[in-house]
Amino acid sequence: MAAQAESLPKEVDNDAPDSNREISQHQRQLSQMLKKIKHDVTLLGVLSLGKDGILRSLTADRQVVDAVALSPPLIKAMLDRMPFNPQNEIDYRGVDGTNVPREQWFHPDKDLLPAPLVVSDERRREAEAMVEENKKWLKEKAEANHDPCIWSDHDLGLGKSN
């Protein structure tokens, strides 16, 4: 475990909470969720963590392909896989996606979604022609076992018990 800590970015190494085992548990749980989430098979979509605590798989046009509600520890786990952004600590403190009605997971307010991706008709045709190949690639990726890359240690006020 100590060898892993030495390879982490400085902000994680210096300020990592004492509950590394618990964070690892949440990271493992998040990894399992990410393996199961459905993706836009054109690979033009994105995963987006809404400020409501819902992780959504979106198409380029921002239609929801799949969604999962994240608890506060899982929100932190997701944010910690991204470079540190102090605004995230403000935006996601106290957020619990498990309290969001399921209807809103798939039909969110547009302000919760990133702007649509502008894609040329030619690029869309190319992406649609590769759907079967993309499905195979997504399946292989979901079956692979990789440790998550932790970039930061966001403080969402969860304390050591969460």
PDB file of C-alpha atoms in Angstrom:
ATOM      1  CA  MET A   1       0.000   0.000   0.000  1.00  0.00           C
ATOM      2  CA  ALA A   2       2.850   2.417   0.761  1.00  0.00           C
ATOM      3  CA  ALA A   3       4.253   2.002  -2.746  1.00  0.00           C
ATOM      4  CA  GLN A   4       0.956   3.137  -4.209  1.00  0.00           C
ATOM      5  CA  ALA A   5       0.874   6.227  -2.015  1.00  0.00           C
ATOM      6  CA  GLU A   6       4.310   7.270  -3.278  1.00  0.00           C
ATOM      7  CA  SER A   7       3.072   7.251  -6.867  1.00  0.00           C
ATOM      8  CA  LEU A   8       0.001   9.380  -6.176  1.00  0.00           C
ATOM      9  CA  PRO A   9      -0.113  13.085  -7.068  1.00  0.00           C
ATOM     10  CA  LYS A  10       1.242  15.328  -4.335  1.00  0.00           C
ATOM     11  CA  GLU A  11      -2.117  16.618  -3.116  1.00  0.00           C
ATOM     12  CA  VAL A  12      -3.280  13.049  -2.431  1.00  0.00           C
ATOM     13  CA  ASP A  13      -0.026  11.913  -0.827  1.00  0.00           C
ATOM     14  CA  ASN A  14       0.158  14.849   1.602  1.00  0.00           C
ATOM     15  CA  ASP A  15      -3.487  15.204   2.527  1.00  0.00           C
ATOM     16  CA  ALA A  16      -4.901  11.709   2.109  1.00  0.00           C
ATOM     17  CA  PRO A  17      -7.420  10.849   4.827  1.00  0.00           C
ATOM     18  CA  ASP A  18      -6.735   8.031   7.271  1.00  0.00           C
ATOM     19  CA  SER A  19      -9.583   5.978   5.824  1.00  0.00           C
ATOM     20  CA  ASN A  20      -7.694   4.729   2.741  1.00  0.00           C
ATOM     21  CA  ARG A  21      -9.334   1.312   3.064  1.00  0.00           C
ATOM     22  CA  GLU A  22     -12.796   2.900   2.958  1.00  0.00           C
ATOM     23  CA  ILE A  23     -11.873   5.062  -0.014  1.00  0.00           C
ATOM     24  CA  SER A  24     -10.563   1.953  -1.758  1.00  0.00           C
ATOM     25  CA  GLN A  25     -13.888   0.239  -1.069  1.00  0.00           C
ATOM     26  CA  HIS A  26     -15.751   3.140  -2.670  1.00  0.00           C
ATOM     27  CA  GLN A  27     -13.325   3.218  -5.586  1.00  0.00           C
ATOM     28  CA  ARG A  28     -13.892  -0.513  -6.160  1.00  0.00           C
ATOM     29  CA  GLN A  29     -17.654  -0.010  -5.980  1.00  0.00           C
ATOM     30  CA  LEU A  30     -17.448   2.884  -8.450  1.00  0.00           C
ATOM     31  CA  SER A  31     -15.297   0.785 -10.800  1.00  0.00           C
ATOM     32  CA  GLN A  32     -17.985  -1.914 -10.824  1.00  0.00           C
ATOM     33  CA  MET A  33     -20.666   0.672 -11.593  1.00  0.00           C
ATOM     34  CA  LEU A  34     -18.583   2.134 -14.416  1.00  0.00           C
ATOM     35  CA  LYS A  35     -18.107  -1.328 -15.925  1.00  0.00           C
ATOM     36  CA  LYS A  36     -21.878  -1.848 -16.039  1.00  0.00           C
ATOM     37  CA  ILE A  37     -23.006   1.546 -17.315  1.00  0.00           C
ATOM     38  CA  LYS A  38     -24.188   1.566 -20.921  1.00  0.00           C
ATOM     39  CA  HIS A  39     -22.389   3.850 -23.366  1.00  0.00           C
ATOM     40  CA  ASP A  40     -23.265   5.563 -26.614  1.00  0.00           C
ATOM     41  CA  VAL A  41     -22.024   2.911 -29.046  1.00  0.00           C
ATOM     42  CA  THR A  42     -20.968   5.574 -31.546  1.00  0.00           C
ATOM     43  CA  LEU A  43     -18.373   6.606 -28.929  1.00  0.00           C
ATOM     44  CA  LEU A  44     -19.314  10.240 -29.506  1.00  0.00           C
ATOM     45  CA  GLY A  45     -20.913  10.519 -26.075  1.00  0.00           C
ATOM     46  CA  VAL A  46     -19.563  11.278 -22.619  1.00  0.00           C
ATOM     47  CA  LEU A  47     -19.978  10.346 -18.978  1.00  0.00           C
ATOM     48  CA  SER A  48     -21.161  13.342 -16.981  1.00  0.00           C
ATOM     49  CA  LEU A  49     -21.520  13.732 -13.219  1.00  0.00           C
ATOM     50  CA  GLY A  50     -24.405  16.137 -12.748  1.00  0.00           C
ATOM     51  CA  LYS A  51     -24.522  18.510  -9.824  1.00  0.00           C
ATOM     52  CA  ASP A  52     -27.517  16.461  -8.680  1.00  0.00           C
ATOM     53  CA  GLY A  53     -25.226  13.471  -7.998  1.00  0.00           C
ATOM     54  CA  ILE A  54     -26.367  11.429 -10.989  1.00  0.00           C
ATOM     55  CA  LEU A  55     -23.688   9.947 -13.236  1.00  0.00           C
ATOM     56  CA  ARG A  56     -25.094   9.929 -16.761  1.00  0.00           C
ATOM     57  CA  SER A  57     -23.899   8.334 -19.962  1.00  0.00           C
ATOM     58  CA  LEU A  58     -24.848  10.759 -22.729  1.00  0.00           C
ATOM     59  CA  THR A  59     -24.897  10.807 -26.516  1.00  0.00           C
ATOM     60  CA  ALA A  60     -23.267  13.625 -28.478  1.00  0.00           C
ATOM     61  CA  ASP A  61     -26.714  15.270 -28.550  1.00  0.00           C
ATOM     62  CA  ARG A  62     -26.949  14.792 -24.761  1.00  0.00           C
ATOM     63  CA  GLN A  63     -29.671  12.190 -24.738  1.00  0.00           C
ATOM     64  CA  VAL A  64     -29.331   9.970 -21.672  1.00  0.00           C
ATOM     65  CA  VAL A  65     -28.186   6.437 -22.532  1.00  0.00           C
ATOM     66  CA  ASP A  66     -27.868   5.252 -18.932  1.00  0.00           C
ATOM     67  CA  ALA A  67     -27.694   6.752 -15.472  1.00  0.00           C
ATOM     68  CA  VAL A  68     -26.807   5.783 -11.929  1.00  0.00           C
ATOM     69  CA  ALA A  69     -27.332   7.623  -8.652  1.00  0.00           C
ATOM     70  CA  LEU A  70     -24.188   8.161  -6.601  1.00  0.00           C
ATOM     71  CA  SER A  71     -24.070   8.423  -2.821  1.00  0.00           C
ATOM     72  CA  PRO A  72     -21.791  11.116  -1.335  1.00  0.00           C
ATOM     73  CA  PRO A  73     -18.812   8.702  -0.925  1.00  0.00           C
ATOM     74  CA  LEU A  74     -19.207   7.584  -4.552  1.00  0.00           C
ATOM     75  CA  ILE A  75     -19.419  11.206  -5.734  1.00  0.00           C
ATOM     76  CA  LYS A  76     -16.132  11.815  -3.922  1.00  0.00           C
ATOM     77  CA  ALA A  77     -14.642   8.677  -5.486  1.00  0.00           C
ATOM     78  CA  MET A  78     -15.620   9.931  -8.953  1.00  0.00           C
ATOM     79  CA  LEU A  79     -14.279  13.429  -8.344  1.00  0.00           C
ATOM     80  CA  ASP A  80     -11.016  12.003  -7.003  1.00  0.00           C
ATOM     81  CA  ARG A  81     -10.444  10.357 -10.384  1.00  0.00           C
ATOM     82  CA  MET A  82     -10.233  13.846 -11.887  1.00  0.00           C
ATOM     83  CA  PRO A  83      -7.682  16.615 -11.388  1.00  0.00           C
ATOM     84  CA  PHE A  84      -8.410  18.655  -8.261  1.00  0.00           C
ATOM     85  CA  ASN A  85     -10.870  21.504  -8.746  1.00  0.00           C
ATOM     86  CA  PRO A  86     -11.810  23.523  -5.645  1.00  0.00           C
ATOM     87  CA  GLN A  87     -15.160  24.421  -7.230  1.00  0.00           C
ATOM     88  CA  ASN A  88     -16.120  20.736  -7.070  1.00  0.00           C
ATOM     89  CA  GLU A  89     -15.876  20.855  -3.271  1.00  0.00           C
ATOM     90  CA  ILE A  90     -18.445  23.666  -3.299  1.00  0.00           C
ATOM     91  CA  ASP A  91     -20.705  22.218  -6.005  1.00  0.00           C
ATOM     92  CA  TYR A  92     -20.886  18.659  -4.655  1.00  0.00           C
ATOM     93  CA  ARG A  93     -20.773  19.182  -0.852  1.00  0.00           C
ATOM     94  CA  GLY A  94     -23.992  17.768   0.593  1.00  0.00           C
ATOM     95  CA  VAL A  95     -25.142  16.304  -2.744  1.00  0.00           C
ATOM     96  CA  ASP A  96     -26.660  12.808  -2.646  1.00  0.00           C
ATOM     97  CA  GLY A  97     -27.798  11.383  -5.967  1.00  0.00           C
ATOM     98  CA  THR A  98     -29.689   8.592  -4.217  1.00  0.00           C
ATOM     99  CA  ASN A  99     -32.313  11.183  -3.210  1.00  0.00           C
ATOM    100  CA  VAL A 100     -33.030  12.168  -6.832  1.00  0.00           C
ATOM    101  CA  PRO A 101     -36.255  10.759  -8.351  1.00  0.00           C
ATOM    102  CA  ARG A 102     -35.491   8.108 -10.998  1.00  0.00           C
ATOM    103  CA  GLU A 103     -37.440  10.060 -13.639  1.00  0.00           C
ATOM    104  CA  GLN A 104     -34.926  12.901 -13.271  1.00  0.00           C
ATOM    105  CA  TRP A 105     -32.017  10.519 -13.875  1.00  0.00           C
ATOM    106  CA  PHE A 106     -33.149  10.067 -17.475  1.00  0.00           C
ATOM    107  CA  HIS A 107     -34.913  13.406 -18.028  1.00  0.00           C
ATOM    108  CA  PRO A 108     -32.737  15.954 -16.207  1.00  0.00           C
ATOM    109  CA  ASP A 109     -32.949  19.711 -16.414  1.00  0.00           C
ATOM    110  CA  LYS A 110     -30.804  20.784 -19.371  1.00  0.00           C
ATOM    111  CA  ASP A 111     -28.620  22.943 -17.106  1.00  0.00           C
ATOM    112  CA  LEU A 112     -27.344  19.730 -15.464  1.00  0.00           C
ATOM    113  CA  LEU A 113     -25.879  18.529 -18.780  1.00  0.00           C
ATOM    114  CA  PRO A 114     -22.801  19.663 -20.700  1.00  0.00           C
ATOM    115  CA  ALA A 115     -23.347  21.471 -23.995  1.00  0.00           C
ATOM    116  CA  PRO A 116     -24.062  19.151 -26.949  1.00  0.00           C
ATOM    117  CA  LEU A 117     -21.102  18.064 -29.037  1.00  0.00           C
ATOM    118  CA  VAL A 118     -21.090  19.560 -32.507  1.00  0.00           C
ATOM    119  CA  VAL A 119     -20.368  16.686 -34.884  1.00  0.00           C
ATOM    120  CA  SER A 120     -20.274  16.819 -38.672  1.00  0.00           C
ATOM    121  CA  ASP A 121     -22.618  14.562 -40.631  1.00  0.00           C
ATOM    122  CA  GLU A 122     -19.584  12.773 -42.063  1.00  0.00           C
ATOM    123  CA  ARG A 123     -18.197  12.032 -38.584  1.00  0.00           C
ATOM    124  CA  ARG A 124     -21.615  10.762 -37.443  1.00  0.00           C
ATOM    125  CA  ARG A 125     -21.775   8.387 -40.426  1.00  0.00           C
ATOM    126  CA  GLU A 126     -18.261   7.133 -39.670  1.00  0.00           C
ATOM    127  CA  ALA A 127     -19.170   6.570 -36.016  1.00  0.00           C
ATOM    128  CA  GLU A 128     -22.400   4.772 -36.876  1.00  0.00           C
ATOM    129  CA  ALA A 129     -20.523   2.504 -39.299  1.00  0.00           C
ATOM    130  CA  MET A 130     -18.288   1.357 -36.437  1.00  0.00           C
ATOM    131  CA  VAL A 131     -21.053   0.476 -33.952  1.00  0.00           C
ATOM    132  CA  GLU A 132     -20.394  -3.284 -33.944  1.00  0.00           C
ATOM    133  CA  GLU A 133     -16.654  -2.787 -33.532  1.00  0.00           C
ATOM    134  CA  ASN A 134     -17.319  -0.257 -30.764  1.00  0.00           C
ATOM    135  CA  LYS A 135     -19.628  -2.682 -28.930  1.00  0.00           C
ATOM    136  CA  LYS A 136     -16.851  -5.272 -28.921  1.00  0.00           C
ATOM    137  CA  TRP A 137     -14.318  -2.724 -27.666  1.00  0.00           C
ATOM    138  CA  LEU A 138     -16.666  -1.536 -24.890  1.00  0.00           C
ATOM    139  CA  LYS A 139     -17.256  -5.141 -23.797  1.00  0.00           C
ATOM    140  CA  GLU A 140     -13.507  -5.846 -23.658  1.00  0.00           C
ATOM    141  CA  LYS A 141     -12.935  -2.647 -21.701  1.00  0.00           C
ATOM    142  CA  ALA A 142     -15.677  -3.552 -19.199  1.00  0.00           C
ATOM    143  CA  GLU A 143     -14.177  -7.009 -18.669  1.00  0.00           C
ATOM    144  CA  ALA A 144     -10.653  -5.694 -18.064  1.00  0.00           C
ATOM    145  CA  ASN A 145      -9.534  -5.227 -14.478  1.00  0.00           C
ATOM    146  CA  HIS A 146      -7.617  -2.011 -13.925  1.00  0.00           C
ATOM    147  CA  ASP A 147      -7.009  -0.112 -10.733  1.00  0.00           C
ATOM    148  CA  PRO A 148      -8.493   3.382 -10.838  1.00  0.00           C
ATOM    149  CA  CYS A 149      -6.176   6.333 -11.290  1.00  0.00           C
ATOM    150  CA  ILE A 150      -6.669   8.682  -8.340  1.00  0.00           C
ATOM    151  CA  TRP A 151      -5.735  12.261  -9.187  1.00  0.00           C
ATOM    152  CA  SER A 152      -6.943  14.207  -6.160  1.00  0.00           C
ATOM    153  CA  ASP A 153      -8.555  14.136  -2.734  1.00  0.00           C
ATOM    154  CA  HIS A 154     -11.660  16.323  -2.692  1.00  0.00           C
ATOM    155  CA  ASP A 155     -13.051  17.289   0.708  1.00  0.00           C
ATOM    156  CA  LEU A 156     -16.830  16.981   0.581  1.00  0.00           C
ATOM    157  CA  GLY A 157     -17.181  17.063   4.347  1.00  0.00           C
ATOM    158  CA  LEU A 158     -17.889  13.349   4.658  1.00  0.00           C
ATOM    159  CA  GLY A 159     -15.703  12.820   7.707  1.00  0.00           C
ATOM    160  CA  LYS A 160     -13.771   9.664   8.462  1.00  0.00           C
ATOM    161  CA  SER A 161     -16.847   7.495   8.960  1.00  0.00           C
ATOM    162  CA  ASN A 162     -17.909   7.847   5.310  1.00  0.00           C
TER     163      ASN A 162
END
